[in-house]
């Protein structure tokens, strides 16, 4: 029975494997592949890591990596923690003795995997193997990934599926397993979900009692957005201190792709520095402006064109197949927008590479800014067109939409069906609300399906097709031996799982963070149109938290446990959307204050000065409120800041005790020498034999603190007696 359970036990323990490297030699001749493999294993062995090689699928090998030399690995842990201490991430210097250090501050799974990953990927001069998957000499190294802990994954999914709210201990578990970067995403989504309770309840009440475009709802929504952003800033501080990563963003990791132009020595430290001129980088970064304009024009033109076609078909065209043709612009947008976005993303990536950022943090920040521009246009421009073009200027713009009659001309019976009705064109004010409902409900459901359901079906379908091909080839007698043909029986289940995980996609937490930020934008910018927006989002986000956990566990490789002390540049995006929301909400309330009907397509009903004044006051009130909320939150109790102060106090206290000891304030030893006539004469004789100054004689009249006490008490007795005589 014990023997039967051994493979299962080893399976769940991952055979002690820290990382798996997938090496694929499909396009490499045998001799070169063997030489590359030798160099790869030699590079790994130099770092003190053990390697085991097994068959992979489709002309690939799997290299299983383990930190076997515990003494050498403990030394790496110490070096890593000392680096944190020197950079101000750790408040206290780590203990040099490994056992005491790991007992006082145990090594988490995330820290272990991070250090091993550092050994595998850091440059040779930093003591690493310098392996860079798909780059340079290691272009045939397909991926480096840790294996999933399936026991934890099962526990994680089961626990979360039965919990409404997550505790900070649940976030600690994620941090310990997947690192702070992933943990910050789940912490943000959980905080956002909990914060949505109030706007969901208030939004439902506003929907029932106040209706659409309520000024009261707009004010409350704007205040909520400010409060949430400022609250999350404080939460980031608390969590970064709790997880011991505050300030870790100041430790910049060098990019392998950084191209320097010259090497100089730092005049202060003497270090060798690789320099790329800042002026040249700034000139390259200036290309972001034409890129932003190009992306806005291309995506904006596509969206505006599809928008115009949709308006023409739904509002003007009155011929056959209207109910079908009305979906034509949606089909065009669904087909062309992702293609164009993908193309622009490629351009943005190449532009980011061209900017030649030295650190990973700078590269990520620049890339996030470019991606945010693309997402802003694709996500919000359709609603902006409806709210600020179609409704106010419909009567002017719509007559020019007859250019889109070409899209329905093959189906029209006569030209009258493609002309504006003689009775005139009427604006449909419900269009804006329907659009907001689509983006906040329907689009969320579609994204969930594309993110979770489709990859699962795709993976299952691919596996089924591969099985059918193998079965068909086996029947014909031409089936190639499978990768598992030489597996040992006790390793078979483990290796099968490792091969499956090698084929999974890499999890990118930035994608999930972007989704949450875009969703926050809909709430900040347009929820005044449909007050049930937060109700939709709170339901979606409860599911999103659990589906993302399932996605990580089942559909993705286990994430590399990178560190972070915040959600990065996305925090700036939240602040921008919160500010912009104060403007758009005010503008929408003004434009649609007539029972939600809007200007009815005629801009003559809009008073420009009143609209600008509304926006001006709204923005300035927002800025004042933000300062007030920021000040109020700064005065509130913060567990993170309190912990940080306590740690700093203990460091100072420990230092003082080590330098001066615990007895620094004890009384000096007493002389126990009685003052007599003989002792005074002896002192006088000794003083006459040596030259002494007035100062020396002043300090020699009393010996020790005990004699000073007795002399002082005697003075008190004499003065008290004199006072008593005067009183009599």
XYZ file of C-alpha atoms in Angstrom:
728
model
C 0.000 0.000 0.000
C 2.885 2.333 0.860
C 4.565 1.534 -2.447
C 1.391 2.292 -4.360
C 1.112 5.727 -2.782
C 4.751 6.672 -3.444
C 4.240 7.939 -7.045
C 1.278 10.040 -5.953
C 3.274 11.491 -3.071
C 6.168 12.325 -5.381
C 3.752 13.808 -7.895
C 2.344 16.300 -5.409
C 5.824 17.113 -4.075
C 7.067 17.859 -7.617
C 10.063 15.564 -7.038
C 11.811 18.458 -5.310
C 12.047 20.313 -8.641
C 12.488 24.084 -8.471
C 12.309 24.936 -12.194
C 11.828 23.301 -15.560
C 13.602 24.509 -18.706
C 12.067 23.566 -22.024
C 14.723 23.218 -24.738
C 13.330 22.702 -28.269
C 15.588 21.682 -31.163
C 13.063 21.402 -33.998
C 15.038 23.623 -36.401
C 18.531 22.695 -35.222
C 20.762 19.894 -36.537
C 21.764 17.145 -34.147
C 25.378 18.207 -33.601
C 24.504 21.818 -32.854
C 21.637 20.774 -30.549
C 23.964 18.501 -28.568
C 26.548 21.269 -28.235
C 23.933 23.828 -27.158
C 22.583 21.379 -24.578
C 26.084 20.839 -23.189
C 26.672 24.585 -22.859
C 23.254 25.019 -21.253
C 23.869 22.349 -18.617
C 27.387 23.665 -17.950
C 26.013 27.188 -17.391
C 23.461 25.816 -14.915
C 25.991 23.621 -13.113
C 28.331 26.585 -12.508
C 25.648 28.202 -10.348
C 25.528 25.178 -8.038
C 22.209 23.857 -9.338
C 21.545 20.184 -10.153
C 20.104 19.130 -13.527
C 18.092 16.094 -14.658
C 17.122 15.689 -18.342
C 13.997 13.935 -19.613
C 12.158 13.669 -22.906
C 9.731 16.410 -23.864
C 7.071 16.546 -26.566
C 7.758 17.405 -30.220
C 11.564 17.447 -30.440
C 12.149 18.977 -27.046
C 13.902 18.177 -23.815
C 12.872 19.083 -20.295
C 15.655 20.063 -17.907
C 14.619 19.743 -14.264
C 16.505 22.131 -11.972
C 17.055 21.829 -8.236
C 19.116 23.787 -5.698
C 20.867 20.782 -4.178
C 23.870 22.423 -2.482
C 22.059 23.773 0.574
C 25.087 25.617 1.953
C 25.653 27.447 -1.324
C 21.951 28.199 -1.682
C 21.772 29.570 1.879
C 24.651 31.858 0.956
C 22.609 33.123 -2.021
C 19.666 33.762 0.303
C 21.935 35.750 2.600
C 23.366 37.790 -0.318
C 19.863 38.476 -1.595
C 18.665 39.688 1.805
C 21.776 41.787 2.394
C 21.146 43.492 -0.935
C 17.615 44.308 0.249
C 19.014 45.678 3.522
C 21.567 47.856 1.740
C 18.827 49.245 -0.506
C 16.511 50.027 2.420
C 13.968 47.279 1.722
C 14.824 45.450 4.942
C 15.069 47.470 8.124
C 17.505 45.142 9.917
C 20.697 43.490 8.774
C 20.071 39.756 8.170
C 21.744 37.204 10.414
C 24.852 35.649 8.828
C 24.214 32.280 10.440
C 21.879 30.435 8.034
C 19.928 28.374 10.562
C 19.117 31.331 12.798
C 18.232 33.533 9.811
C 15.852 31.004 8.255
C 14.293 30.248 11.651
C 13.616 33.919 12.403
C 12.555 34.715 8.832
C 11.520 31.482 7.047
C 12.024 31.122 3.321
C 8.722 31.193 1.417
C 8.141 29.261 -1.808
C 8.068 32.547 -3.714
C 11.426 33.687 -2.307
C 13.035 30.325 -3.041
C 11.779 30.287 -6.641
C 12.788 33.919 -7.117
C 16.369 33.268 -5.983
C 16.699 30.168 -8.175
C 15.278 32.136 -11.123
C 17.824 34.859 -10.396
C 20.608 32.256 -10.526
C 19.345 30.971 -13.868
C 18.768 34.298 -15.620
C 21.059 36.923 -14.094
C 24.238 37.829 -16.044
C 27.481 35.922 -15.560
C 29.131 38.887 -13.821
C 26.405 38.743 -11.168
C 26.959 35.045 -10.526
C 24.122 33.715 -12.673
C 23.886 31.397 -15.665
C 22.775 34.243 -17.967
C 20.026 32.189 -19.636
C 17.641 34.401 -21.625
C 14.846 32.336 -23.242
C 14.367 32.939 -26.998
C 17.160 35.553 -27.066
C 20.715 35.359 -28.407
C 22.596 32.156 -27.681
C 19.548 30.771 -25.896
C 16.977 31.247 -28.656
C 16.139 27.516 -28.520
C 15.356 27.722 -24.795
C 11.602 28.000 -25.084
C 10.647 28.718 -21.470
C 11.687 28.599 -17.824
C 8.883 27.889 -15.378
C 8.221 26.426 -11.923
C 5.772 23.544 -11.578
C 2.358 24.000 -10.035
C 1.715 22.888 -6.477
C -1.511 21.025 -7.184
C -2.299 20.372 -3.536
C -2.227 24.118 -2.851
C -4.126 24.902 -6.055
C -6.934 22.548 -5.057
C -7.096 24.052 -1.572
C -6.995 27.588 -3.012
C -9.850 27.112 -5.472
C -12.017 25.256 -2.940
C -11.500 27.892 -0.253
C -12.158 30.869 -2.531
C -15.229 29.320 -4.124
C -16.956 29.312 -0.736
C -15.807 32.749 0.468
C -17.417 36.088 -0.332
C -14.630 38.299 0.945
C -10.933 37.559 1.065
C -8.930 38.079 4.228
C -5.435 39.501 4.315
C -4.240 36.002 5.263
C -5.619 34.732 1.928
C -3.546 37.366 0.161
C -0.523 36.299 2.222
C -0.936 32.774 0.842
C -0.905 34.075 -2.728
C 2.145 36.198 -2.004
C 3.988 33.242 -0.467
C 3.220 31.034 -3.476
C 3.199 33.351 -6.495
C 5.062 36.463 -5.380
C 4.073 40.024 -4.599
C 3.292 41.118 -8.154
C 0.448 38.599 -8.502
C -0.606 39.177 -4.889
C -0.955 42.919 -5.488
C -3.307 42.244 -8.398
C -5.581 40.075 -6.245
C -5.334 42.573 -3.372
C -6.358 45.396 -5.701
C -9.261 43.450 -7.195
C -10.452 42.422 -3.734
C -10.246 46.007 -2.425
C -12.064 47.239 -5.532
C -14.740 44.561 -5.082
C -15.292 45.438 -1.405
C -15.369 49.151 -2.188
C -18.024 48.558 -4.862
C -20.576 47.573 -2.222
C -21.499 51.172 -1.479
C -21.865 52.412 -5.085
C -23.783 49.226 -5.952
C -26.350 49.856 -3.202
C -26.478 53.581 -3.886
C -26.604 53.027 -7.645
C -29.567 50.682 -7.331
C -31.333 53.229 -5.109
C -30.553 56.015 -7.592
C -31.856 53.866 -10.453
C -35.153 53.379 -8.620
C -35.574 56.832 -7.087
C -33.503 59.333 -9.076
C -33.403 57.901 -12.588
C -30.681 58.545 -15.150
C -28.213 61.469 -15.265
C -28.785 62.373 -11.630
C -26.571 65.167 -10.343
C -26.677 63.608 -6.863
C -25.440 60.286 -8.206
C -22.717 62.042 -10.235
C -21.417 63.829 -7.120
C -21.448 60.663 -4.981
C -19.809 58.619 -7.743
C -17.017 61.158 -8.194
C -16.397 61.297 -4.434
C -16.309 57.501 -4.315
C -13.731 57.330 -7.121
C -11.466 59.801 -5.315
C -11.862 57.959 -2.008
C -11.079 54.584 -3.567
C -7.921 55.744 -5.351
C -6.583 57.428 -2.202
C -7.564 54.442 -0.055
C -5.753 52.060 -2.384
C -2.590 54.174 -2.190
C -2.606 53.644 1.582
C -3.350 49.939 1.134
C -0.318 49.604 -1.116
C 1.871 51.031 1.658
C 0.377 48.713 4.285
C 0.751 45.607 2.127
C 4.263 46.469 0.954
C 5.381 46.813 4.588
C 3.529 43.647 5.602
C 5.214 41.694 2.810
C 8.618 43.299 3.322
C 8.880 44.847 -0.136
C 8.458 48.569 0.496
C 10.917 50.368 -1.730
C 11.725 47.265 -3.781
C 10.854 49.201 -6.947
C 14.037 51.229 -6.371
C 16.097 48.080 -6.987
C 16.240 48.137 -10.751
C 16.933 44.970 -12.687
C 19.067 45.475 -15.777
C 17.547 44.454 -19.109
C 19.435 41.935 -21.213
C 18.390 43.845 -24.341
C 19.847 47.157 -23.158
C 22.387 48.456 -25.687
C 24.976 50.821 -24.243
C 27.137 53.190 -26.254
C 30.032 53.714 -23.881
C 31.513 52.445 -20.640
C 32.687 54.841 -17.932
C 33.784 54.622 -14.318
C 31.662 56.257 -11.654
C 33.847 59.061 -10.220
C 32.432 58.489 -6.732
C 32.140 54.702 -6.379
C 34.573 53.569 -9.061
C 31.955 51.201 -10.508
C 31.881 50.443 -14.208
C 28.773 52.001 -15.754
C 27.266 51.255 -19.154
C 25.839 54.446 -20.549
C 23.268 55.279 -23.180
C 22.923 59.073 -23.627
C 19.810 60.440 -21.937
C 19.325 63.038 -24.675
C 19.209 60.345 -27.323
C 16.657 58.355 -25.305
C 14.511 61.458 -24.809
C 14.594 62.086 -28.558
C 13.400 58.547 -29.134
C 10.731 58.856 -26.442
C 9.421 61.932 -28.247
C 8.168 59.520 -30.901
C 5.432 58.569 -28.409
C 3.577 61.738 -29.428
C 3.225 60.857 -33.132
C 2.498 57.254 -32.109
C -0.338 58.397 -29.838
C -1.720 60.610 -32.605
C -1.418 57.820 -35.190
C -3.103 55.277 -32.908
C -5.905 57.695 -32.079
C -6.468 58.571 -35.751
C -6.426 54.967 -37.012
C -8.523 53.456 -34.225
C -10.721 56.542 -34.040
C -11.366 56.456 -37.786
C -12.291 52.785 -37.666
C -14.609 53.239 -34.704
C -16.146 56.433 -36.119
C -16.719 54.739 -39.499
C -18.436 51.724 -37.945
C -20.379 54.096 -35.716
C -21.550 56.097 -38.743
C -22.558 52.932 -40.625
C -24.501 51.712 -37.609
C -26.317 55.068 -37.265
C -27.123 55.118 -40.992
C -28.526 51.580 -41.058
C -30.466 51.777 -37.810
C -31.766 55.354 -38.099
C -32.017 56.094 -41.869
C -32.064 52.894 -43.913
C -35.549 51.455 -44.306
C -35.102 48.577 -46.736
C -34.841 44.786 -46.779
C -32.692 42.896 -44.276
C -32.425 45.932 -41.989
C -32.611 43.719 -38.892
C -29.629 41.731 -40.211
C -27.582 44.553 -41.749
C -27.669 46.488 -38.495
C -25.089 43.983 -37.195
C -22.711 44.693 -40.092
C -20.763 47.496 -38.323
C -20.486 45.349 -35.205
C -19.028 42.556 -37.308
C -16.594 44.932 -38.990
C -15.503 46.392 -35.662
C -15.168 42.959 -34.050
C -13.025 41.764 -36.955
C -10.907 44.808 -37.718
C -10.425 46.404 -34.272
C -8.472 43.466 -32.742
C -6.336 43.216 -35.887
C -5.550 46.924 -35.884
C -4.972 46.925 -32.124
C -2.603 43.972 -32.452
C -0.713 45.801 -35.208
C -0.446 48.966 -33.123
C 0.637 46.922 -30.089
C 3.446 45.473 -32.192
C 4.446 48.992 -33.231
C 4.307 50.108 -29.591
C 6.522 47.182 -28.544
C 9.096 47.964 -31.216
C 9.017 51.639 -30.278
C 9.538 50.673 -26.652
C 12.488 48.481 -27.656
C 13.877 51.352 -29.729
C 13.766 53.645 -26.695
C 16.378 51.296 -25.184
C 15.381 51.416 -21.509
C 18.077 50.268 -19.132
C 15.843 48.650 -16.486
C 12.822 46.379 -16.530
C 10.843 48.897 -14.465
C 11.406 51.755 -16.925
C 10.561 49.488 -19.862
C 7.325 48.308 -18.233
C 6.261 51.835 -17.302
C 6.779 53.115 -20.860
C 4.959 50.121 -22.346
C 2.022 50.553 -19.963
C 1.607 54.173 -21.070
C 1.412 53.132 -24.727
C -0.996 50.262 -24.084
C -3.205 52.549 -21.993
C -3.592 54.903 -24.962
C -4.754 52.018 -27.181
C -7.166 50.728 -24.545
C -8.525 54.185 -23.857
C -9.418 54.724 -27.521
C -10.906 51.269 -28.147
C -12.828 51.152 -24.856
C -14.222 54.644 -24.434
C -14.314 56.345 -27.847
C -17.647 54.753 -28.983
C -19.419 56.122 -25.902
C -17.737 59.525 -26.252
C -18.955 59.693 -29.874
C -22.527 58.977 -28.844
C -22.550 61.305 -25.836
C -20.656 64.265 -27.261
C -21.163 63.981 -31.045
C -24.307 62.027 -31.900
C -26.623 63.528 -29.273
C -25.526 67.200 -29.420
C -24.726 67.397 -33.161
C -26.876 64.638 -34.654
C -29.035 66.953 -36.764
C -25.880 68.385 -38.358
C -23.829 65.209 -38.756
C -26.434 62.600 -39.768
C -27.367 64.158 -43.158
C -23.768 63.605 -44.245
C -23.923 59.893 -43.432
C -25.487 59.089 -46.803
C -21.940 58.273 -47.900
C -22.416 54.970 -46.078
C -25.318 54.061 -48.345
C -22.778 52.014 -50.310
C -22.836 49.422 -47.527
C -26.535 48.642 -48.080
C -26.958 49.608 -51.746
C -26.886 45.962 -52.972
C -29.846 45.173 -50.704
C -31.983 48.318 -51.202
C -34.948 48.157 -53.603
C -34.824 51.873 -54.448
C -32.922 54.990 -53.415
C -35.771 56.260 -51.230
C -34.974 53.527 -48.713
C -31.523 55.064 -48.220
C -32.635 58.649 -47.739
C -33.473 60.516 -44.564
C -37.255 60.544 -43.923
C -38.982 63.782 -44.889
C -40.474 64.037 -41.430
C -36.954 64.709 -40.188
C -34.373 62.848 -38.146
C -35.024 62.177 -34.474
C -32.252 61.555 -32.002
C -32.562 58.343 -30.026
C -31.440 59.291 -26.503
C -31.664 55.638 -25.380
C -28.696 54.797 -27.647
C -26.192 56.131 -25.120
C -27.670 54.065 -22.297
C -27.738 50.925 -24.457
C -24.076 51.429 -25.327
C -23.093 51.786 -21.679
C -25.087 48.658 -20.820
C -23.318 46.761 -23.608
C -19.820 47.716 -22.434
C -20.564 47.183 -18.739
C -22.558 43.948 -18.995
C -22.404 42.201 -22.359
C -18.756 42.984 -23.043
C -17.800 41.781 -19.542
C -19.501 38.437 -20.203
C -17.813 38.128 -23.601
C -14.405 38.922 -22.094
C -14.942 36.313 -19.389
C -15.774 33.701 -22.025
C -12.794 34.647 -24.192
C -10.470 34.637 -21.208
C -11.595 31.473 -19.431
C -13.951 29.292 -21.436
C -12.434 29.582 -24.931
C -8.837 28.691 -23.864
C -10.166 25.652 -21.996
C -12.183 24.443 -24.997
C -9.261 25.209 -27.290
C -6.848 23.192 -25.167
C -9.235 20.262 -24.845
C -9.975 20.331 -28.568
C -6.277 20.423 -29.453
C -5.568 17.473 -27.153
C -8.462 15.554 -28.732
C -7.176 16.225 -32.257
C -3.667 15.114 -31.289
C -5.046 11.911 -29.769
C -7.048 11.199 -32.928
C -3.972 11.756 -35.123
C -1.892 9.429 -32.959
C -4.625 6.797 -33.004
C -4.974 7.045 -36.788
C -1.201 6.806 -37.264
C -1.021 3.804 -34.947
C -3.649 1.964 -36.978
C -1.566 2.553 -40.119
C 1.565 1.376 -38.339
C 3.411 4.655 -38.724
C 3.079 6.166 -35.288
C 6.257 7.645 -33.858
C 7.138 6.574 -30.325
C 5.718 8.967 -27.748
C 7.805 11.055 -25.395
C 6.734 8.846 -22.486
C 7.902 5.562 -24.007
C 11.116 5.493 -21.929
C 9.648 6.962 -18.726
C 10.176 5.058 -15.504
C 6.911 3.854 -14.034
C 7.390 5.812 -10.807
C 7.981 9.031 -12.806
C 5.348 8.586 -15.509
C 2.534 10.617 -13.926
C 4.889 13.380 -12.864
C 6.519 13.679 -16.306
C 3.150 13.667 -18.059
C 2.060 16.638 -15.974
C 5.368 18.440 -16.531
C 5.014 18.029 -20.306
C 1.459 19.364 -20.169
C 2.536 22.401 -18.160
C 5.351 23.087 -20.632
C 2.701 23.578 -23.347
C 0.645 26.073 -21.320
C 0.700 29.832 -21.909
C 2.660 32.222 -19.712
C 0.514 34.181 -17.255
C 0.742 37.959 -17.636
C -0.696 39.749 -14.609
C -0.530 43.055 -16.517
C -3.387 41.891 -18.758
C -5.679 41.293 -15.782
C -4.694 44.589 -14.169
C -5.473 46.392 -17.420
C -8.963 44.862 -17.479
C -9.698 46.118 -13.967
C -8.406 49.624 -14.731
C -10.493 49.823 -17.928
C -13.532 48.676 -15.959
C -12.893 51.360 -13.343
C -12.862 53.854 -16.219
C -16.374 52.866 -17.296
C -17.558 53.395 -13.728
C -15.804 56.731 -13.330
C -16.654 58.166 -16.751
C -20.108 56.869 -17.655
C -21.916 55.285 -14.710
C -24.067 58.436 -14.411
C -25.700 57.266 -17.669
C -26.744 53.947 -16.114
C -26.570 53.859 -12.291
C -26.686 50.043 -12.233
C -23.119 49.941 -13.592
C -21.544 49.205 -10.160
C -24.105 46.434 -9.586
C -22.931 44.744 -12.779
C -19.279 45.197 -11.838
C -19.565 43.824 -8.305
C -21.094 40.616 -9.669
C -18.483 40.414 -12.415
C -15.576 40.985 -10.036
C -16.657 38.296 -7.583
C -16.565 35.851 -10.480
C -13.383 37.424 -11.891
C -11.421 36.813 -8.690
C -12.294 33.105 -8.741
C -11.940 32.646 -12.498
C -8.480 34.236 -12.434
C -7.460 31.802 -9.696
C -8.730 28.901 -11.824
C -6.984 30.335 -14.884
C -3.645 30.491 -13.083
C -4.028 26.982 -11.687
C -5.292 25.186 -14.795
C -4.737 27.241 -17.939
C -1.370 28.918 -17.339
C 2.134 28.027 -16.291
C 2.894 28.851 -12.694
C 3.948 32.532 -12.634
C 7.531 33.535 -11.919
C 7.277 35.121 -8.433
C 8.435 38.634 -9.297
C 8.425 41.253 -6.559
C 6.574 44.572 -6.549
C 5.543 47.187 -4.000
C 2.477 48.444 -5.892
C 0.394 47.888 -9.019
C 2.950 50.019 -10.836
C 2.070 52.652 -13.445
C -1.577 51.510 -13.473
C -2.028 53.572 -10.306
C -1.402 56.700 -12.369
C -4.023 55.493 -14.862
C -6.551 55.177 -12.026
C -5.834 58.728 -10.921
C -6.213 60.031 -14.474
C -9.545 58.233 -15.000
C -10.827 59.492 -11.650
C -9.979 63.078 -12.636
C -11.454 62.717 -16.126
C -14.584 61.158 -14.618
C -15.245 64.335 -12.633
C -15.326 66.246 -15.939
C -17.354 63.805 -18.049
C -19.922 63.225 -15.298
C -20.519 66.961 -14.950
C -20.762 67.398 -18.725
C -23.204 64.492 -19.095
C -25.413 65.768 -16.282
C -25.527 69.194 -17.904
C -26.228 67.877 -21.423
C -28.909 65.403 -20.314
C -30.464 67.370 -17.482
C -33.769 67.622 -19.409
C -35.140 64.269 -18.225
C -32.332 62.417 -19.976
C -33.356 63.498 -23.488
C -30.232 65.533 -24.170
C -29.865 68.393 -26.657
C -31.961 66.464 -29.222
C -29.323 66.729 -31.949
C -29.279 70.500 -32.046
C -26.215 72.244 -30.550
C -28.135 75.523 -30.389
C -29.679 74.365 -27.117
C -26.250 74.025 -25.540
C -24.863 77.104 -23.817
C -21.096 76.861 -24.209
C -20.324 79.103 -21.257
C -22.576 77.070 -18.980
C -20.975 73.780 -20.061
C -17.445 75.125 -19.570
C -18.389 76.626 -16.209
C -19.864 73.277 -15.108
C -16.657 71.470 -16.097
C -14.463 74.128 -14.462
C -16.233 73.979 -11.095
C -16.460 70.189 -11.182
C -12.736 69.774 -11.780
C -11.718 72.247 -9.086
C -14.096 70.758 -6.561
C -12.571 67.375 -7.413
C -9.057 68.685 -6.721
C -10.117 70.227 -3.390
C -11.945 67.067 -2.313
C -8.954 64.929 -3.274
C -6.689 67.037 -1.061
C -9.178 66.745 1.802
C -9.524 62.961 1.484
C -5.765 62.545 1.159
C -5.259 64.587 4.344
C -7.945 62.633 6.221
C -6.482 59.271 5.206
C -3.000 60.413 6.254
C -4.348 60.926 9.784
C -5.919 57.479 9.993
C -4.207 54.536 11.662
C -2.035 52.554 9.282
C -0.851 49.047 10.277
C 1.927 49.243 7.707
C 3.298 52.599 8.829
C 3.021 51.553 12.499
C 4.905 48.334 11.783
C 7.577 50.246 9.905
C 8.044 52.662 12.823
C 8.249 49.752 15.269
C 10.885 48.006 13.143
C 12.988 51.152 12.879
C 12.726 51.713 16.643
C 13.872 48.157 17.349
C 16.814 48.562 14.960
C 17.936 51.747 16.737
C 17.435 50.162 20.164
C 19.382 47.039 19.200
C 22.220 49.140 17.835
C 22.475 51.231 20.997
C 22.449 48.110 23.183
C 25.176 46.494 21.071
C 27.342 49.635 21.191
C 26.869 50.747 24.797
C 25.463 47.692 26.526
C 22.463 47.338 28.804
C 24.293 48.905 31.808
C 25.019 52.276 30.232
C 22.833 54.073 32.837
C 23.858 52.165 36.015
C 25.358 54.058 38.960
C 29.155 54.057 39.199
C 30.621 51.986 42.051
C 30.745 53.690 45.447
C 34.051 54.533 47.137
C 32.840 53.485 50.663
C 35.575 55.733 52.123
C 34.653 57.688 55.284
C 35.588 61.340 55.539
C 37.768 61.942 58.684
C 40.122 64.625 59.932
C 43.039 62.405 59.068
C 41.831 61.860 55.484
C 41.329 65.597 54.966
C 44.861 66.365 56.253
C 46.225 63.680 53.943
C 44.452 65.240 50.964
C 45.763 68.689 51.836
C 49.358 67.349 52.129
C 49.064 65.568 48.765
C 47.680 68.743 47.157
C 50.622 70.821 48.411
C 53.090 68.412 46.842
C 51.519 68.706 43.370
C 50.592 71.751 41.377
C 46.807 72.011 40.894
C 44.526 74.601 39.367
C 41.442 76.154 40.839
C 39.319 73.899 38.614
C 41.073 70.757 39.870
C 40.578 71.776 43.480
C 36.920 72.588 42.799
C 36.219 69.048 41.562
C 38.304 67.388 44.314
C 36.306 68.604 47.298
C 33.791 65.695 47.129
C 34.648 62.102 46.329
C 32.016 60.257 44.334
C 28.274 60.562 44.130
C 27.636 59.268 47.629
C 29.710 62.044 49.206
C 27.838 64.608 47.066
C 24.560 63.226 48.417
C 25.724 63.512 52.031
C 27.065 67.051 51.569
C 23.844 68.145 49.886
C 21.651 66.569 52.574
C 23.722 68.351 55.236
C 23.161 71.674 53.502
C 19.412 71.033 53.434
C 19.454 70.275 57.188
C 21.268 73.528 58.007
C 19.057 75.678 55.750
C 15.876 74.044 57.100
C 17.035 74.718 60.692
C 17.672 78.393 59.861
C 14.175 78.686 58.357
C 12.635 77.128 61.484
C 14.391 79.701 63.714
C 13.122 82.562 61.558
C 9.600 81.192 61.802
C 9.731 81.166 65.580
